[in-house]
Amino acid sequence: MEELREQMLAEQAERIARLQMRNEIRMAGLVIWGVLLLGWLIVWFIKLMRDIRRSEAMCSGEISFTCETCGHSFCVPADYLVRHPFMFRKSVYKGNGMTGRTVRQSGRLFCPSCQKKTWCRQDMEESARIGMSGFGEALRKDGLRFLAGAVVLLAAGGIFFTVLNIVF
Ligand SMILES: [Zn+2]
């Protein structure tokens, strides 16, 4: 009688240890999986940004600027703005947070009429339009790739956790 009780206790202890191990492996798996998903998202985002920069719309698009000193209007290739992201800028932002938008933006550019660097106002509608079509182009190129990667990661995670449940 005593022997039987001891055997049952030993079995119970073994089962608990096994469950604990499964939980630990599952936790580690979740962490690694999360890191992989996040990593994939970051890599993809960087790729998307690069493709927006290289898109047809960005490379061939032109944005018009108006000199704030003399009122002369001239065009600057969108590509130039992409290559000079740290140009001096001043902007007027309306609304707050995500719902707001930049209503007016000026940058320090060389005005062909004044023959010097002055504040020149950017055409925001044109900029937004070029940005959106560049984004659309890049998304058409990278959208499927993102889905493929996500599906592979989701499937790998699904298989891992299923196998874990079967083994333990
Ligand atoms: Zn000017």
XYZ file of N, CA and C and ligand atoms in Angstrom:
505
model
N 0.835 -1.211 0.000
C 0.000 0.000 0.000
C 0.864 1.252 0.000
N 1.838 1.245 0.881
C 2.782 2.378 0.977
C 3.572 2.562 -0.317
N 3.950 1.397 -0.910
C 4.732 1.409 -2.149
C 3.948 2.054 -3.293
N 2.669 1.695 -3.344
C 1.803 2.208 -4.411
C 1.670 3.724 -4.322
N 1.558 4.198 -3.079
C 1.411 5.642 -2.871
C 2.671 6.376 -3.337
N 3.829 5.794 -3.005
C 5.094 6.414 -3.393
C 5.246 6.463 -4.904
N 4.824 5.381 -5.530
C 4.921 5.318 -6.991
C 4.045 6.396 -7.633
N 2.838 6.571 -7.086
C 1.931 7.576 -7.624
C 2.493 8.981 -7.459
N 3.094 9.199 -6.289
C 3.695 10.517 -6.024
C 4.842 10.788 -6.998
N 5.660 9.753 -7.240
C 6.793 9.910 -8.150
C 6.306 10.228 -9.560
N 5.230 9.535 -9.978
C 4.676 9.770 -11.310
C 4.146 11.189 -11.437
N 3.498 11.627 -10.365
C 2.932 12.973 -10.365
C 4.038 14.018 -10.478
N 5.108 13.800 -9.713
C 6.230 14.729 -9.742
C 6.841 14.797 -11.129
N 6.916 13.635 -11.760
C 7.488 13.568 -13.112
C 6.605 14.325 -14.105
N 5.305 14.163 -13.945
C 4.376 14.837 -14.853
C 4.475 16.353 -14.701
N 4.565 16.790 -13.435
C 4.670 18.232 -13.179
C 5.958 18.786 -13.785
N 7.056 18.029 -13.616
C 8.344 18.472 -14.176
C 8.263 18.594 -15.685
N 7.560 17.624 -16.304
C 7.432 17.633 -17.758
C 6.625 18.852 -18.223
N 5.543 19.132 -17.491
C 4.715 20.288 -17.841
C 5.493 21.589 -17.696
N 6.313 21.630 -16.632
C 7.107 22.829 -16.398
C 8.090 23.050 -17.544
N 8.698 21.968 -17.978
C 9.653 22.048 -19.068
C 8.954 22.512 -20.337
N 7.755 21.976 -20.567
C 7.021 22.381 -21.764
C 6.728 23.881 -21.726
N 6.329 24.358 -20.544
C 6.046 25.787 -20.420
C 7.277 26.638 -20.685
N 8.425 26.142 -20.188
C 9.655 26.903 -20.411
C 10.020 26.949 -21.885
N 9.909 25.810 -22.547
C 10.221 25.772 -23.982
C 9.242 26.657 -24.752
N 7.979 26.618 -24.322
C 6.976 27.416 -25.008
C 7.275 28.916 -24.841
N 7.677 29.306 -23.628
C 8.019 30.713 -23.382
C 9.189 31.134 -24.269
N 10.236 30.297 -24.287
C 11.419 30.607 -25.108
C 11.020 30.699 -26.576
N 10.177 29.759 -26.999
C 9.709 29.758 -28.381
C 8.952 31.027 -28.716
N 8.085 31.461 -27.800
C 7.305 32.674 -28.025
C 8.204 33.891 -28.167
N 9.225 33.947 -27.288
C 10.144 35.092 -27.328
C 10.894 35.119 -28.666
N 11.451 33.959 -29.046
C 12.207 33.888 -30.309
C 11.297 34.216 -31.488
N 10.113 33.677 -31.435
C 9.143 33.908 -32.501
C 8.811 35.401 -32.618
N 8.565 36.026 -31.461
C 8.263 37.455 -31.447
C 9.403 38.276 -32.029
N 10.638 37.908 -31.637
C 11.813 38.629 -32.145
C 11.919 38.472 -33.660
N 11.672 37.239 -34.146
C 11.730 36.990 -35.591
C 10.679 37.806 -36.334
N 9.465 37.828 -35.797
C 8.386 38.589 -36.439
C 8.726 40.073 -36.496
N 9.211 40.579 -35.370
C 9.566 41.995 -35.285
C 10.717 42.306 -36.244
N 11.708 41.404 -36.264
C 12.860 41.584 -37.155
C 12.422 41.633 -38.609
N 11.533 40.709 -38.954
C 11.023 40.670 -40.324
C 10.306 41.964 -40.672
N 9.514 42.472 -39.734
C 8.771 43.707 -39.950
C 9.733 44.876 -40.184
N 10.799 44.937 -39.391
C 11.769 46.026 -39.516
C 12.503 45.948 -40.852
N 12.984 44.739 -41.196
C 13.699 44.554 -42.463
C 12.804 44.956 -43.632
N 11.554 44.503 -43.549
C 10.617 44.800 -44.630
C 10.355 46.298 -44.731
N 10.220 46.954 -43.590
C 9.937 48.388 -43.567
C 11.083 49.172 -44.199
N 12.316 48.774 -43.866
C 13.494 49.431 -44.443
C 13.494 49.257 -45.965
N 13.172 48.042 -46.395
C 13.115 47.739 -47.821
C 12.042 48.584 -48.500
N 10.899 48.704 -47.838
C 9.799 49.489 -48.391
C 10.216 50.952 -48.562
N 10.870 51.502 -47.528
C 11.317 52.884 -47.583
C 12.287 53.087 -48.753
N 13.183 52.106 -48.941
C 14.169 52.208 -50.017
C 13.479 52.152 -51.383
N 12.458 51.292 -51.484
C 11.752 51.183 -52.757
C 10.903 52.416 -53.048
N 10.411 53.062 -51.994
C 9.674 54.313 -52.211
C 10.638 55.350 -52.798
N 11.839 55.395 -52.222
C 12.844 56.346 -52.699
C 13.228 56.071 -54.146
N 13.266 54.785 -54.492
C 13.691 54.412 -55.848
C 12.532 54.346 -56.825
N 11.310 54.631 -56.350
C 10.139 54.456 -57.210
C 10.165 55.438 -58.374
N 9.434 55.063 -59.395
C 9.309 55.879 -60.603
C 8.819 57.287 -60.245
N 7.810 57.347 -59.380
C 7.205 58.627 -59.008
C 8.228 59.543 -58.345
N 9.075 58.967 -57.487
C 10.060 59.766 -56.776
C 11.194 60.198 -57.700
N 11.549 59.293 -58.627
C 12.704 59.573 -59.485
C 12.371 60.574 -60.571
N 11.121 60.539 -61.067
C 10.810 61.412 -62.196
C 9.910 62.581 -61.787
N 9.345 62.503 -60.551
C 8.427 63.546 -60.116
C 9.136 64.861 -59.823
N 8.400 65.945 -60.006
C 8.949 67.257 -59.681
C 7.976 67.981 -58.774
N 8.528 68.706 -57.820
C 7.695 69.442 -56.883
C 7.981 70.924 -57.080
N 6.901 71.702 -57.168
C 7.146 73.121 -57.395
C 7.307 73.866 -56.077
N 8.206 74.814 -56.079
C 8.485 75.671 -54.932
C 8.268 77.120 -55.350
N 7.832 77.918 -54.390
C 7.681 79.343 -54.653
C 8.572 80.118 -53.698
N 9.407 80.946 -54.260
C 10.331 81.743 -53.453
C 9.543 82.726 -52.584
N 9.845 82.747 -51.300
C 9.108 83.643 -50.399
C 9.616 85.072 -50.487
N 10.779 85.266 -51.118
C 11.343 86.608 -51.242
C 10.806 87.322 -52.481
N 10.882 86.626 -53.634
C 10.502 87.297 -54.880
C 9.251 86.711 -55.520
N 8.764 85.582 -55.046
C 7.533 85.002 -55.590
C 7.735 84.174 -56.838
N 8.964 83.972 -57.229
C 9.269 83.170 -58.422
C 8.991 81.689 -58.130
N 8.360 81.009 -59.102
C 8.088 79.575 -58.939
C 9.051 78.760 -59.781
N 9.531 77.684 -59.205
C 10.425 76.799 -59.966
C 10.256 75.370 -59.478
N 10.693 74.423 -60.307
C 10.518 73.015 -59.974
C 11.819 72.398 -59.466
N 11.653 71.511 -58.490
C 12.794 70.771 -57.965
C 12.450 69.287 -58.078
N 13.360 68.465 -58.616
C 13.079 67.035 -58.698
C 12.858 66.444 -57.305
N 11.849 65.591 -57.185
C 11.571 64.955 -55.884
C 12.799 64.200 -55.397
N 13.516 63.674 -56.349
C 14.742 62.936 -56.093
C 15.766 63.780 -55.309
N 15.845 65.063 -55.670
C 16.778 65.971 -54.991
C 16.412 66.082 -53.508
N 15.101 66.188 -53.237
C 14.644 66.321 -51.849
C 14.943 65.059 -51.049
N 14.821 63.905 -51.741
C 15.099 62.634 -51.065
C 16.587 62.557 -50.707
N 17.422 63.061 -51.609
C 18.865 62.985 -51.370
C 19.344 64.029 -50.373
N 18.504 65.009 -50.100
C 18.863 66.039 -49.116
C 17.820 66.107 -47.999
N 17.749 65.045 -47.211
C 16.685 64.999 -46.188
C 16.910 65.989 -45.045
N 18.139 66.494 -44.932
C 18.413 67.363 -43.777
C 18.468 68.840 -44.162
N 17.821 69.151 -45.288
C 17.688 70.546 -45.704
C 16.987 71.337 -44.585
N 17.404 72.594 -44.400
C 16.722 73.421 -43.402
C 15.266 73.588 -43.797
N 14.394 73.343 -42.839
C 12.973 73.430 -43.129
C 12.243 74.165 -42.032
N 11.132 74.776 -42.396
C 10.194 75.247 -41.382
C 8.815 74.870 -41.866
N 7.963 74.469 -40.931
C 6.648 74.032 -41.378
C 5.560 74.464 -40.414
N 4.364 74.549 -40.965
C 3.181 74.871 -40.161
C 2.323 73.624 -40.114
N 2.028 73.189 -38.884
C 1.286 71.956 -38.687
C -0.069 72.281 -38.095
N -1.136 71.815 -38.740
C -2.493 72.064 -38.224
C -3.070 70.791 -37.625
N -3.843 70.936 -36.559
C -4.440 69.776 -35.909
C -3.439 69.164 -34.954
N -3.814 68.036 -34.366
C -2.875 67.430 -33.433
C -2.702 65.944 -33.675
N -1.517 65.480 -33.363
C -1.201 64.055 -33.458
C -1.381 63.507 -34.862
N -1.990 62.313 -34.904
C -2.131 61.622 -36.172
C -3.155 62.283 -37.099
N -4.098 63.036 -36.517
C -5.169 63.595 -37.339
C -4.730 64.884 -38.018
N -3.664 65.495 -37.500
C -3.211 66.747 -38.084
C -2.408 66.520 -39.350
N -2.067 67.626 -40.022
C -1.202 67.487 -41.193
C -0.405 68.770 -41.398
N 0.669 68.633 -42.137
C 1.492 69.795 -42.441
C 0.797 70.578 -43.539
N 0.396 71.801 -43.219
C -0.326 72.580 -44.219
C 0.621 73.450 -45.037
N 1.768 73.779 -44.446
C 2.684 74.639 -45.187
C 4.105 74.256 -44.813
N 4.945 74.149 -45.790
C 6.319 73.798 -45.506
C 7.255 74.554 -46.440
N 8.277 75.124 -45.852
C 9.261 75.837 -46.659
C 10.633 75.259 -46.402
N 11.474 75.327 -47.412
C 12.838 74.836 -47.260
C 13.827 75.853 -47.787
N 15.077 75.722 -47.327
C 16.127 76.605 -47.820
C 16.598 76.060 -49.158
N 16.254 76.787 -50.229
C 16.646 76.339 -51.565
C 17.234 77.503 -52.349
N 17.954 77.150 -53.389
C 18.538 78.161 -54.252
C 17.476 78.680 -55.207
N 17.124 79.958 -55.088
C 16.122 80.531 -55.987
C 16.831 81.024 -57.240
N 16.394 80.530 -58.426
C 17.073 80.923 -59.668
C 16.879 82.406 -59.989
N 15.818 83.002 -59.427
C 15.567 84.414 -59.714
C 16.400 85.325 -58.802
N 16.415 85.003 -57.511
C 17.206 85.803 -56.556
C 18.689 85.469 -56.647
N 19.001 84.308 -57.216
C 20.384 83.838 -57.317
C 21.031 83.597 -55.954
N 20.205 83.228 -54.988
C 20.774 82.872 -53.688
C 19.815 81.940 -52.936
N 20.291 81.417 -51.823
C 19.455 80.525 -51.016
C 18.445 81.340 -50.229
N 17.175 81.009 -50.393
C 16.143 81.699 -49.616
C 15.109 80.667 -49.163
N 14.154 81.142 -48.394
C 13.056 80.254 -48.005
C 12.123 80.107 -49.187
N 11.840 78.870 -49.559
C 10.946 78.618 -50.677
C 9.840 77.685 -50.223
N 8.613 78.069 -50.553
C 7.472 77.292 -50.086
C 7.190 76.113 -51.005
N 7.011 74.970 -50.365
C 6.806 73.731 -51.106
C 5.325 73.529 -51.413
N 5.025 72.997 -52.590
C 3.645 72.639 -52.928
C 3.304 71.320 -52.228
N 2.503 71.411 -51.165
C 2.249 70.234 -50.336
C 1.393 69.184 -51.036
N 0.404 69.643 -51.840
C -0.462 68.676 -52.531
C 0.338 67.824 -53.495
N 1.210 68.496 -54.219
C 2.040 67.788 -55.185
C 2.959 66.805 -54.462
N 3.524 67.255 -53.356
C 4.430 66.396 -52.580
C 3.692 65.163 -52.080
N 2.473 65.392 -51.564
C 1.683 64.276 -51.032
C 1.342 63.299 -52.146
N 0.997 63.853 -53.315
C 0.609 63.000 -54.446
C 1.795 62.128 -54.890
N 2.960 62.738 -55.008
C 4.152 61.988 -55.415
C 4.521 60.948 -54.348
N 4.408 61.356 -53.085
C 4.699 60.430 -51.985
C 3.774 59.229 -52.005
N 2.474 59.512 -52.236
C 1.486 58.425 -52.233
C 1.711 57.478 -53.404
N 2.004 58.021 -54.582
C 2.168 57.114 -55.726
C 3.476 56.345 -55.603
N 4.491 56.949 -54.981
C 5.726 56.211 -54.704
C 5.464 55.083 -53.727
N 4.643 55.380 -52.709
C 4.274 54.379 -51.706
C 3.496 53.232 -52.361
N 2.549 53.588 -53.251
C 1.763 52.577 -53.958
C 2.644 51.661 -54.791
N 3.588 52.280 -55.500
C 4.519 51.504 -56.330
C 5.306 50.512 -55.485
N 5.861 51.020 -54.390
C 6.697 50.177 -53.530
C 5.874 49.065 -52.901
N 4.620 49.404 -52.543
C 3.762 48.409 -51.899
C 3.390 47.290 -52.865
N 3.158 47.658 -54.116
C 2.863 46.628 -55.122
C 4.049 45.681 -55.261
N 5.244 46.237 -55.091
C 6.457 45.446 -55.251
C 6.727 44.593 -54.006
N 6.483 45.176 -52.830
C 6.890 44.519 -51.581
C 5.751 43.869 -50.815
N 4.502 44.181 -51.184
C 3.364 43.675 -50.433
C 3.329 42.161 -50.356
N 3.534 41.532 -51.534
C 3.477 40.073 -51.608
C 4.612 39.438 -50.817
N 5.777 40.077 -50.906
C 6.949 39.586 -50.186
C 6.678 39.597 -48.668
N 6.024 40.668 -48.221
C 5.713 40.771 -46.797
C 4.777 39.646 -46.371
N 3.723 39.436 -47.174
C 2.759 38.375 -46.865
C 3.444 37.013 -46.840
N 4.307 36.759 -47.853
C 4.996 35.467 -47.934
C 5.816 35.227 -46.670
N 6.584 36.240 -46.260
C 7.412 36.110 -45.056
C 6.562 35.891 -43.826
N 5.467 36.643 -43.727
C 4.595 36.526 -42.562
C 3.955 35.139 -42.500
N 3.521 34.638 -43.669
C 2.897 33.311 -43.711
C 3.896 32.239 -43.282
N 5.134 32.340 -43.792
C 6.168 31.369 -43.435
C 6.419 31.384 -41.924
N 6.533 32.580 -41.353
C 6.791 32.694 -39.913
C 5.616 32.162 -39.097
N 4.393 32.496 -39.541
C 3.208 32.021 -38.826
C 3.123 30.501 -38.879
N 3.402 29.943 -40.074
C 3.349 28.494 -40.239
C 4.410 27.826 -39.370
N 5.629 28.389 -39.379
C 6.712 27.818 -38.568
C 6.327 27.826 -37.098
N 5.730 28.935 -36.644
C 5.294 29.034 -35.251
C 4.216 28.013 -34.948
N 3.252 27.894 -35.854
C 2.157 26.944 -35.671
C 2.674 25.515 -35.547
N 3.614 25.156 -36.442
C 4.181 23.808 -36.423
C 4.946 23.572 -35.126
N 5.753 24.564 -34.733
C 6.555 24.426 -33.514
C 5.678 24.147 -32.296
N 4.623 24.960 -32.137
C 3.797 24.803 -30.935
C 2.944 23.538 -30.982
N 2.561 23.123 -32.186
C 1.814 21.867 -32.314
C 2.698 20.689 -31.911
N 3.933 20.671 -32.468
C 4.875 19.596 -32.152
C 5.157 19.567 -30.657
N 5.308 20.762 -30.071
C 5.576 20.852 -28.631
C 4.470 20.179 -27.832
N 3.226 20.425 -28.231
C 2.087 19.843 -27.532
C 2.020 18.339 -27.701
N 2.481 17.827 -28.863
C 2.448 16.384 -29.105
C 3.542 15.686 -28.310
N 4.752 16.271 -28.351
C 5.912 15.642 -27.704
C 5.736 15.584 -26.179
N 5.258 16.677 -25.593
C 5.125 16.695 -24.124
C 3.703 16.365 -23.684
Zn 13.554 84.435 -55.257
